[in-house]
């Protein structure tokens, strides 16, 4: 399956799972060999998206392939790809539970074993930056240190990274699941944080 097809399939699945609404959120894959970032187009309905709608740009945002504009968050993706050579895919969501914690600037501690295994610890909060700027990605980079699988973007959403699109997608799902369980646990009592594996 082509990278473009993988991106469309993953984006549409995330849309059906309500990981983002309308045309929010964005996904990308970086082919380091060619220097191309394959990224979802900006303001384009996911239910209508086809592989031909996926854009290819370089790290400076120059359009290499495609008939649309790339996601307005392409700078965030480029900043992370520049900073971390182990990241080859990014899934940025506005999933409701994770975004709720991002809105109150509250990190999600490792309260589930899955958080430890798939995210390599808790989910930290990245300082707010204006959407569409390089600073969004640059502020996220410190939260991804030590192999962390993702972070919250304050007042914005959630970000998951991976060596490939499947890993990034899985991590995005676990960020939302951890946020949901942590939210429920807070209604009952004080959640117990797991020790580092």
XYZ file of N, CA and C in Angstrom:
591
model
N 0.843 -1.191 0.000
C 0.000 0.000 0.000
C 0.884 1.248 0.000
N 0.533 2.228 -0.806
C 1.321 3.455 -0.885
C 1.217 4.259 0.411
N 2.179 5.158 0.619
C 2.127 6.036 1.786
C 0.849 6.862 1.760
N 0.489 7.351 0.589
C -0.717 8.161 0.473
C -1.959 7.379 0.892
N -2.041 6.125 0.452
C -3.195 5.295 0.817
C -3.219 5.019 2.311
N -2.046 4.764 2.893
C -1.968 4.535 4.334
C -2.451 5.755 5.109
N -2.038 6.939 4.659
C -2.440 8.170 5.343
C -3.954 8.367 5.281
N -4.534 8.148 4.109
C -5.979 8.317 3.969
C -6.716 7.299 4.838
N -6.304 6.054 4.789
C -6.950 5.005 5.576
C -6.873 5.321 7.069
N -5.704 5.738 7.529
C -5.516 6.046 8.948
C -6.298 7.284 9.352
N -6.291 8.312 8.515
C -7.020 9.546 8.814
C -8.518 9.291 8.889
N -9.030 8.524 7.954
C -10.475 8.250 7.951
C -10.883 7.391 9.138
N -10.027 6.461 9.520
C -10.322 5.654 10.709
C -10.339 6.528 11.953
N -9.348 7.417 12.081
C -9.295 8.319 13.238
C -10.501 9.254 13.256
N -10.933 9.685 12.091
C -12.107 10.552 11.997
C -13.357 9.800 12.481
N -13.491 8.557 12.045
C -14.648 7.748 12.484
C -14.612 7.509 13.990
N -13.408 7.406 14.545
C -13.246 7.184 15.989
C -13.362 8.481 16.784
N -13.667 9.585 16.087
C -13.857 10.906 16.709
C -12.587 11.422 17.394
N -11.451 11.117 16.771
C -10.183 11.652 17.268
C -10.008 13.114 16.867
N -10.792 13.552 15.913
C -10.884 14.963 15.546
C -12.226 15.190 14.867
N -12.621 16.459 14.795
C -13.907 16.816 14.202
C -13.688 17.659 12.948
N -14.671 17.617 12.052
C -14.633 18.408 10.814
C -13.313 18.181 10.084
N -12.544 19.246 9.872
C -11.272 19.098 9.149
C -10.072 19.327 10.063
N -10.287 19.287 11.381
C -9.170 19.487 12.305
C -8.275 18.247 12.327
N -7.129 18.367 12.970
C -6.188 17.262 13.036
C -5.414 17.123 11.735
N -4.312 16.401 11.790
C -3.491 16.186 10.601
C -2.527 15.047 10.856
N -2.134 14.389 9.773
C -1.230 13.239 9.844
C -0.151 13.405 8.789
N 1.010 12.839 9.064
C 2.069 12.876 8.060
C 3.012 11.695 8.218
N 3.730 11.424 7.138
C 4.810 10.442 7.120
C 5.997 11.113 6.445
N 7.181 10.957 7.039
C 8.398 11.537 6.467
C 9.232 10.427 5.853
N 9.413 10.503 4.537
C 10.303 9.584 3.830
C 11.678 10.224 3.831
N 12.499 9.819 4.777
C 13.802 10.465 4.950
C 14.723 10.272 3.740
N 14.537 9.189 3.022
C 15.389 8.929 1.863
C 15.142 9.954 0.752
N 13.888 10.266 0.508
C 13.561 11.229 -0.551
C 13.456 12.660 -0.026
N 13.360 12.806 1.304
C 13.190 14.134 1.888
C 11.773 14.662 1.776
N 10.814 13.787 1.459
C 9.424 14.208 1.277
C 8.598 13.945 2.534
N 7.847 14.959 2.925
C 6.838 14.794 3.959
C 5.503 14.618 3.240
N 4.878 13.469 3.435
C 3.533 13.234 2.903
C 2.561 13.622 4.009
N 1.664 14.559 3.708
C 0.828 15.138 4.753
C -0.590 15.369 4.245
N -1.546 15.272 5.154
C -2.938 15.511 4.773
C -3.121 16.969 4.355
N -4.028 17.227 3.417
C -4.250 18.599 2.965
C -4.995 19.418 4.005
N -4.867 20.729 3.909
C -5.544 21.613 4.851
C -7.005 21.802 4.516
N -7.846 21.843 5.548
C -9.278 22.136 5.413
C -9.968 21.287 4.353
N -9.680 19.991 4.390
C -10.272 19.078 3.413
C -11.051 17.995 4.160
N -12.295 17.723 3.772
C -13.116 16.736 4.496
C -12.523 15.330 4.436
N -12.368 14.699 5.589
C -11.763 13.363 5.644
C -12.595 12.317 4.910
N -13.915 12.453 4.979
C -14.762 11.441 4.353
C -14.657 11.467 2.825
N -14.152 12.559 2.272
C -13.994 12.675 0.813
C -12.544 12.485 0.357
N -11.640 12.341 1.291
C -10.214 12.295 0.963
C -9.839 11.011 0.236
N -8.999 11.152 -0.788
C -8.451 10.015 -1.534
C -6.934 10.137 -1.536
N -6.227 9.088 -1.919
C -4.757 9.170 -1.963
C -4.242 10.321 -2.833
N -4.996 10.698 -3.849
C -4.566 11.782 -4.727
C -4.620 13.143 -4.032
N -5.308 13.224 -2.908
C -5.415 14.492 -2.176
C -4.251 14.718 -1.211
N -3.480 13.674 -0.934
C -2.343 13.804 -0.020
C -1.267 14.671 -0.670
N -0.698 15.561 0.111
C 0.335 16.476 -0.373
C 1.722 15.941 -0.033
N 2.702 16.287 -0.853
C 4.108 16.007 -0.551
C 4.840 17.336 -0.541
N 5.547 17.595 0.553
C 6.313 18.835 0.693
C 7.701 18.494 1.209
N 8.603 19.471 1.178
C 9.901 19.269 1.810
C 9.874 19.924 3.185
N 10.992 19.875 3.897
C 11.040 20.405 5.263
C 10.856 21.909 5.327
N 10.976 22.582 4.186
C 10.771 24.030 4.139
C 9.371 24.396 3.657
N 8.536 23.387 3.423
C 7.168 23.648 3.022
C 6.948 23.809 1.535
N 7.995 23.591 0.732
C 7.825 23.666 -0.713
C 6.986 22.495 -1.192
N 5.970 22.769 -2.014
C 5.098 21.713 -2.515
C 5.808 20.933 -3.613
N 5.893 19.613 -3.413
C 6.553 18.725 -4.367
C 5.533 17.920 -5.167
N 4.415 17.606 -4.542
C 3.357 16.840 -5.206
C 2.019 17.250 -4.601
N 0.980 17.207 -5.433
C -0.369 17.428 -4.917
C -1.032 18.659 -5.482
N -2.354 18.684 -5.350
C -3.155 19.748 -5.957
C -3.801 20.675 -4.935
N -3.486 20.472 -3.649
C -4.082 21.304 -2.603
C -2.978 22.058 -1.863
N -3.349 22.677 -0.765
C -2.371 23.222 0.178
C -2.159 22.174 1.261
N -0.938 22.056 1.774
C -0.732 21.108 2.878
C -1.418 21.608 4.141
N -1.577 20.730 5.101
C -2.118 21.129 6.397
C -1.427 22.388 6.899
N -2.198 23.258 7.535
C -1.615 24.494 8.086
C -0.598 24.191 9.177
N -0.613 22.953 9.702
C 0.343 22.572 10.749
C 1.611 21.918 10.186
N 1.884 22.079 8.899
C 3.066 21.436 8.320
C 4.351 21.875 9.039
N 4.375 23.104 9.533
C 5.582 23.582 10.233
C 5.835 22.792 11.511
N 4.764 22.444 12.219
C 4.897 21.622 13.422
C 5.535 20.278 13.066
N 5.031 19.648 12.013
C 5.559 18.358 11.577
C 7.037 18.491 11.199
N 7.359 19.510 10.410
C 8.738 19.703 9.949
C 9.687 19.929 11.126
N 9.251 20.708 12.113
C 10.111 20.989 13.273
C 10.435 19.713 14.035
N 9.463 18.831 14.178
C 9.692 17.576 14.905
C 10.574 16.638 14.090
N 10.334 16.543 12.792
C 11.171 15.675 11.953
C 12.622 16.154 11.948
N 12.823 17.457 11.958
C 14.192 17.993 12.007
C 14.880 17.643 13.325
N 14.106 17.701 14.408
C 14.686 17.553 15.747
C 14.919 16.108 16.156
N 14.115 15.182 15.658
C 14.194 13.796 16.126
C 14.271 12.839 14.945
N 15.449 12.301 14.732
C 15.691 11.415 13.580
C 14.979 10.074 13.707
N 14.454 9.756 14.881
C 13.746 8.491 15.077
C 12.268 8.595 14.719
N 11.779 9.812 14.518
C 10.365 10.019 14.203
C 10.177 10.071 12.693
N 9.320 9.206 12.184
C 9.008 9.177 10.752
C 7.521 9.325 10.475
N 6.708 9.470 11.526
C 5.268 9.648 11.342
C 4.702 10.425 12.526
N 3.702 11.247 12.224
C 3.062 12.083 13.242
C 1.552 12.026 13.058
N 0.846 11.852 14.175
C -0.616 11.916 14.178
C -1.004 12.983 15.197
N -1.598 14.069 14.696
C -2.042 15.164 15.563
C -3.560 15.130 15.634
N -4.086 14.936 16.833
C -5.537 14.821 17.021
C -6.069 15.931 17.913
N -7.384 16.042 17.914
C -8.096 16.885 18.864
C -9.035 15.986 19.665
N -8.564 14.797 20.002
C -9.390 13.825 20.716
C -9.872 14.447 22.031
N -11.144 14.272 22.372
C -11.770 15.081 23.429
C -11.179 14.962 24.827
N -10.887 13.753 25.291
C -10.361 13.632 26.654
C -8.941 14.188 26.756
N -8.092 13.834 25.808
C -6.722 14.352 25.818
C -6.722 15.872 25.675
N -7.561 16.383 24.789
C -7.600 17.835 24.580
C -8.129 18.542 25.818
N -9.045 17.917 26.541
C -9.538 18.521 27.781
C -8.397 18.720 28.778
N -7.512 17.722 28.897
C -6.353 17.886 29.780
C -5.404 18.948 29.240
N -5.286 19.034 27.914
C -4.430 20.070 27.321
C -4.977 21.463 27.617
N -6.289 21.590 27.656
C -6.917 22.887 27.904
C -6.659 23.369 29.334
N -6.557 22.439 30.275
C -6.277 22.837 31.661
C -4.795 22.678 32.008
N -3.982 22.391 30.992
C -2.524 22.273 31.154
C -2.157 21.237 32.213
N -2.825 20.093 32.155
C -2.581 19.044 33.142
C -2.052 17.794 32.453
N -0.823 17.394 32.744
C -0.274 16.182 32.125
C -1.010 14.934 32.590
N -0.859 13.877 31.812
C -1.484 12.591 32.144
C -0.386 11.668 32.661
N -0.411 11.329 33.938
C 0.645 10.465 34.486
C 0.468 9.022 34.017
N 1.502 8.207 34.167
C 1.405 6.802 33.754
C 0.606 5.974 34.763
N -0.702 5.987 34.592
C -1.568 5.238 35.505
C -1.953 3.874 34.930
N -1.635 3.630 33.667
C -1.926 2.349 33.011
C -0.629 1.727 32.527
N -0.552 0.419 32.521
C 0.635 -0.259 32.015
C 0.844 0.060 30.535
N -0.264 0.259 29.806
C -0.146 0.599 28.384
C 0.558 1.944 28.181
N 0.346 2.861 29.121
C 1.016 4.154 29.034
C 2.521 3.970 29.124
N 2.931 3.079 30.000
C 4.357 2.795 30.148
C 4.916 2.103 28.903
N 4.205 1.099 28.422
C 4.711 0.288 27.310
C 4.694 1.046 25.988
N 3.559 1.676 25.670
C 3.404 2.286 24.345
C 3.854 3.740 24.280
N 3.830 4.441 25.408
C 4.182 5.863 25.404
C 5.476 6.152 26.150
N 6.047 5.115 26.774
C 7.296 5.245 27.533
C 7.177 6.248 28.675
N 6.042 6.208 29.353
C 5.843 7.082 30.505
C 4.601 7.933 30.343
N 4.476 8.950 31.173
C 3.313 9.826 31.125
C 3.309 10.723 29.897
N 2.223 11.476 29.772
C 2.043 12.378 28.635
C 2.167 13.809 29.151
N 3.233 14.471 28.773
C 3.508 15.820 29.261
C 2.786 16.872 28.428
N 2.769 18.095 28.955
C 2.143 19.222 28.267
C 3.201 20.107 27.626
N 3.018 20.388 26.347
C 3.902 21.309 25.646
C 3.333 22.721 25.746
N 4.205 23.674 25.969
C 3.790 25.064 26.099
C 3.021 25.520 24.858
N 2.013 26.335 25.077
C 1.186 26.804 23.969
C 1.987 27.637 22.977
N 1.668 27.449 21.710
C 2.186 28.292 20.635
C 1.078 28.466 19.614
N 1.121 29.547 18.886
C 0.084 29.821 17.890
C 0.047 28.712 16.848
N -1.113 28.108 16.618
C -1.214 27.058 15.604
C -0.704 27.539 14.248
N -0.053 26.615 13.543
C 0.481 26.938 12.232
C 1.906 27.456 12.234
N 2.510 27.572 13.433
C 3.884 28.072 13.522
C 4.865 26.933 13.829
N 6.130 27.172 13.532
C 7.165 26.197 13.869
C 7.220 25.969 15.378
N 6.859 27.015 16.150
C 6.954 26.932 17.611
C 6.087 25.819 18.191
N 4.999 25.459 17.529
C 4.159 24.364 18.033
C 4.993 23.086 18.115
N 5.713 22.782 17.047
C 6.576 21.597 17.041
C 7.778 21.746 17.937
N 8.389 22.918 17.917
C 9.575 23.153 18.745
C 9.246 23.022 20.222
N 8.060 23.476 20.633
C 7.657 23.346 22.038
C 7.346 21.902 22.415
N 6.970 21.098 21.414
C 6.654 19.694 21.691
C 7.913 18.848 21.851
N 8.984 19.226 21.180
C 10.201 18.401 21.149
C 10.705 18.022 22.544
N 10.808 18.948 23.512
C 11.283 18.543 24.843
C 10.387 17.507 25.520
N 9.089 17.509 25.201
C 8.156 16.549 25.800
C 8.282 15.166 25.181
N 9.014 15.063 24.069
C 9.171 13.782 23.375
C 10.520 13.141 23.667
N 11.288 13.755 24.570
C 12.619 13.233 24.901
C 12.512 11.855 25.536
N 13.605 11.131 25.513
C 13.677 9.786 26.112
C 12.686 8.812 25.471
N 12.405 9.035 24.202
C 11.538 8.101 23.491
C 10.071 8.185 23.831
N 9.632 9.299 24.421
C 8.211 9.461 24.721
C 7.410 9.388 23.428
N 6.244 8.767 23.496
C 5.449 8.539 22.300
C 4.515 9.657 21.903
N 4.400 10.681 22.742
C 3.512 11.774 22.400
C 3.407 12.772 23.529
N 2.618 13.806 23.296
C 2.429 14.837 24.310
C 1.110 15.549 24.062
N 0.751 16.390 25.010
C -0.392 17.275 24.847
C 0.123 18.624 24.374
N -0.662 19.289 23.541
C -0.342 20.639 23.089
C -1.312 21.565 23.810
N -0.803 22.346 24.745
C -1.675 23.163 25.579
C -2.670 23.976 24.756
N -3.940 23.919 25.179
C -5.041 24.643 24.530
C -5.179 24.319 23.051
N -4.797 23.097 22.665
C -4.785 22.770 21.242
C -5.231 21.337 20.978
N -4.491 20.367 21.478
C -4.837 18.982 21.177
C -3.764 18.029 21.655
N -3.616 16.925 20.943
C -2.632 15.902 21.303
C -1.774 15.577 20.094
N -0.590 15.082 20.372
C 0.383 14.772 19.331
C 0.998 13.411 19.624
N 1.012 12.534 18.638
C 1.652 11.225 18.783
C 2.667 11.060 17.663
N 3.790 10.437 17.991
C 4.855 10.230 17.003
C 5.226 8.751 16.971
N 5.904 8.353 15.902
C 6.335 6.964 15.816
C 7.351 6.753 14.721
N 7.923 5.572 14.733
C 8.878 5.212 13.679
C 8.151 4.991 12.360
N 6.835 4.695 12.459
C 5.998 4.551 11.269
C 4.579 4.977 11.634
N 3.718 5.006 10.631
C 2.363 5.511 10.838
C 1.566 4.635 11.792
N 1.743 3.336 11.723
C 1.002 2.444 12.617
C 1.351 2.710 14.076
N 2.642 2.907 14.353
C 3.044 3.178 15.729
C 2.493 4.523 16.200
N 2.547 5.530 15.364
C 2.027 6.846 15.743
C 0.521 6.783 15.987
N -0.204 6.067 15.134
C -1.652 5.926 15.301
C -1.986 5.203 16.608
N -1.270 4.118 16.882
C -1.503 3.359 18.110
C -1.246 4.235 19.328
N -0.184 5.009 19.276
C 0.129 5.895 20.403
C -0.940 6.971 20.582
N -1.458 7.493 19.485
C -2.541 8.491 19.590
C -3.749 7.887 20.293
N -4.051 6.633 19.980
C -5.179 5.956 20.622
C -4.926 5.760 22.110
N -3.699 5.409 22.471
C -3.400 5.200 23.889
C -3.353 6.508 24.670
N -2.979 7.600 24.017
C -3.033 8.900 24.692
C -4.479 9.213 25.063
N -5.383 9.027 24.102
C -6.796 9.309 24.378
C -7.358 8.335 25.411
N -7.013 7.065 25.321
C -7.515 6.081 26.278
C -7.005 6.387 27.683
N -5.726 6.741 27.802
C -5.163 7.089 29.108
C -5.852 8.314 29.686
N -6.122 9.299 28.835
C -6.796 10.514 29.295
C -8.212 10.194 29.785
N -8.897 9.338 29.063
C -10.273 8.974 29.429
C -10.307 8.233 30.769
N -9.432 7.245 30.910
C -9.387 6.470 32.163
C -8.953 7.352 33.328
N -7.968 8.204 33.112
C -7.487 9.106 34.164
C -8.615 10.056 34.588
N -9.361 10.561 33.619
C -10.495 11.434 33.918
C -11.509 10.710 34.814
N -11.869 9.470 34.433
C -12.827 8.709 35.240
C -12.275 8.443 36.646
N -10.996 8.095 36.712
C -10.389 7.784 38.006
C -10.396 8.993 38.943
N -10.198 10.168 38.376
C -10.200 11.384 39.198
C -11.566 11.641 39.831
N -12.637 11.120 39.220
C -13.973 11.294 39.786
C -14.176 10.404 41.021
N -13.361 9.340 41.113
C -13.531 8.356 42.177
C -12.590 8.632 43.354
N -11.377 9.008 43.054
C -10.381 9.206 44.105
C -9.067 9.673 43.518
N -7.993 9.378 44.210
C -6.665 9.800 43.767
C -6.036 8.656 42.981
N -5.812 8.845 41.668
C -5.223 7.778 40.869
C -3.812 7.430 41.357
N -3.495 6.150 41.299
C -2.156 5.676 41.690
C -1.289 5.638 40.454
N -0.159 6.301 40.525
C 0.763 6.396 39.399
C 1.726 5.217 39.448
N 1.924 4.561 38.321
C 2.830 3.421 38.255
C 4.292 3.872 38.287
N 5.120 3.049 38.882
C 6.547 3.321 38.877
C 7.087 3.050 37.471
N 8.195 3.680 37.157
C 8.816 3.496 35.853
C 9.228 2.045 35.674
N 8.951 1.504 34.489
C 9.319 0.101 34.212
C 10.823 -0.049 34.119
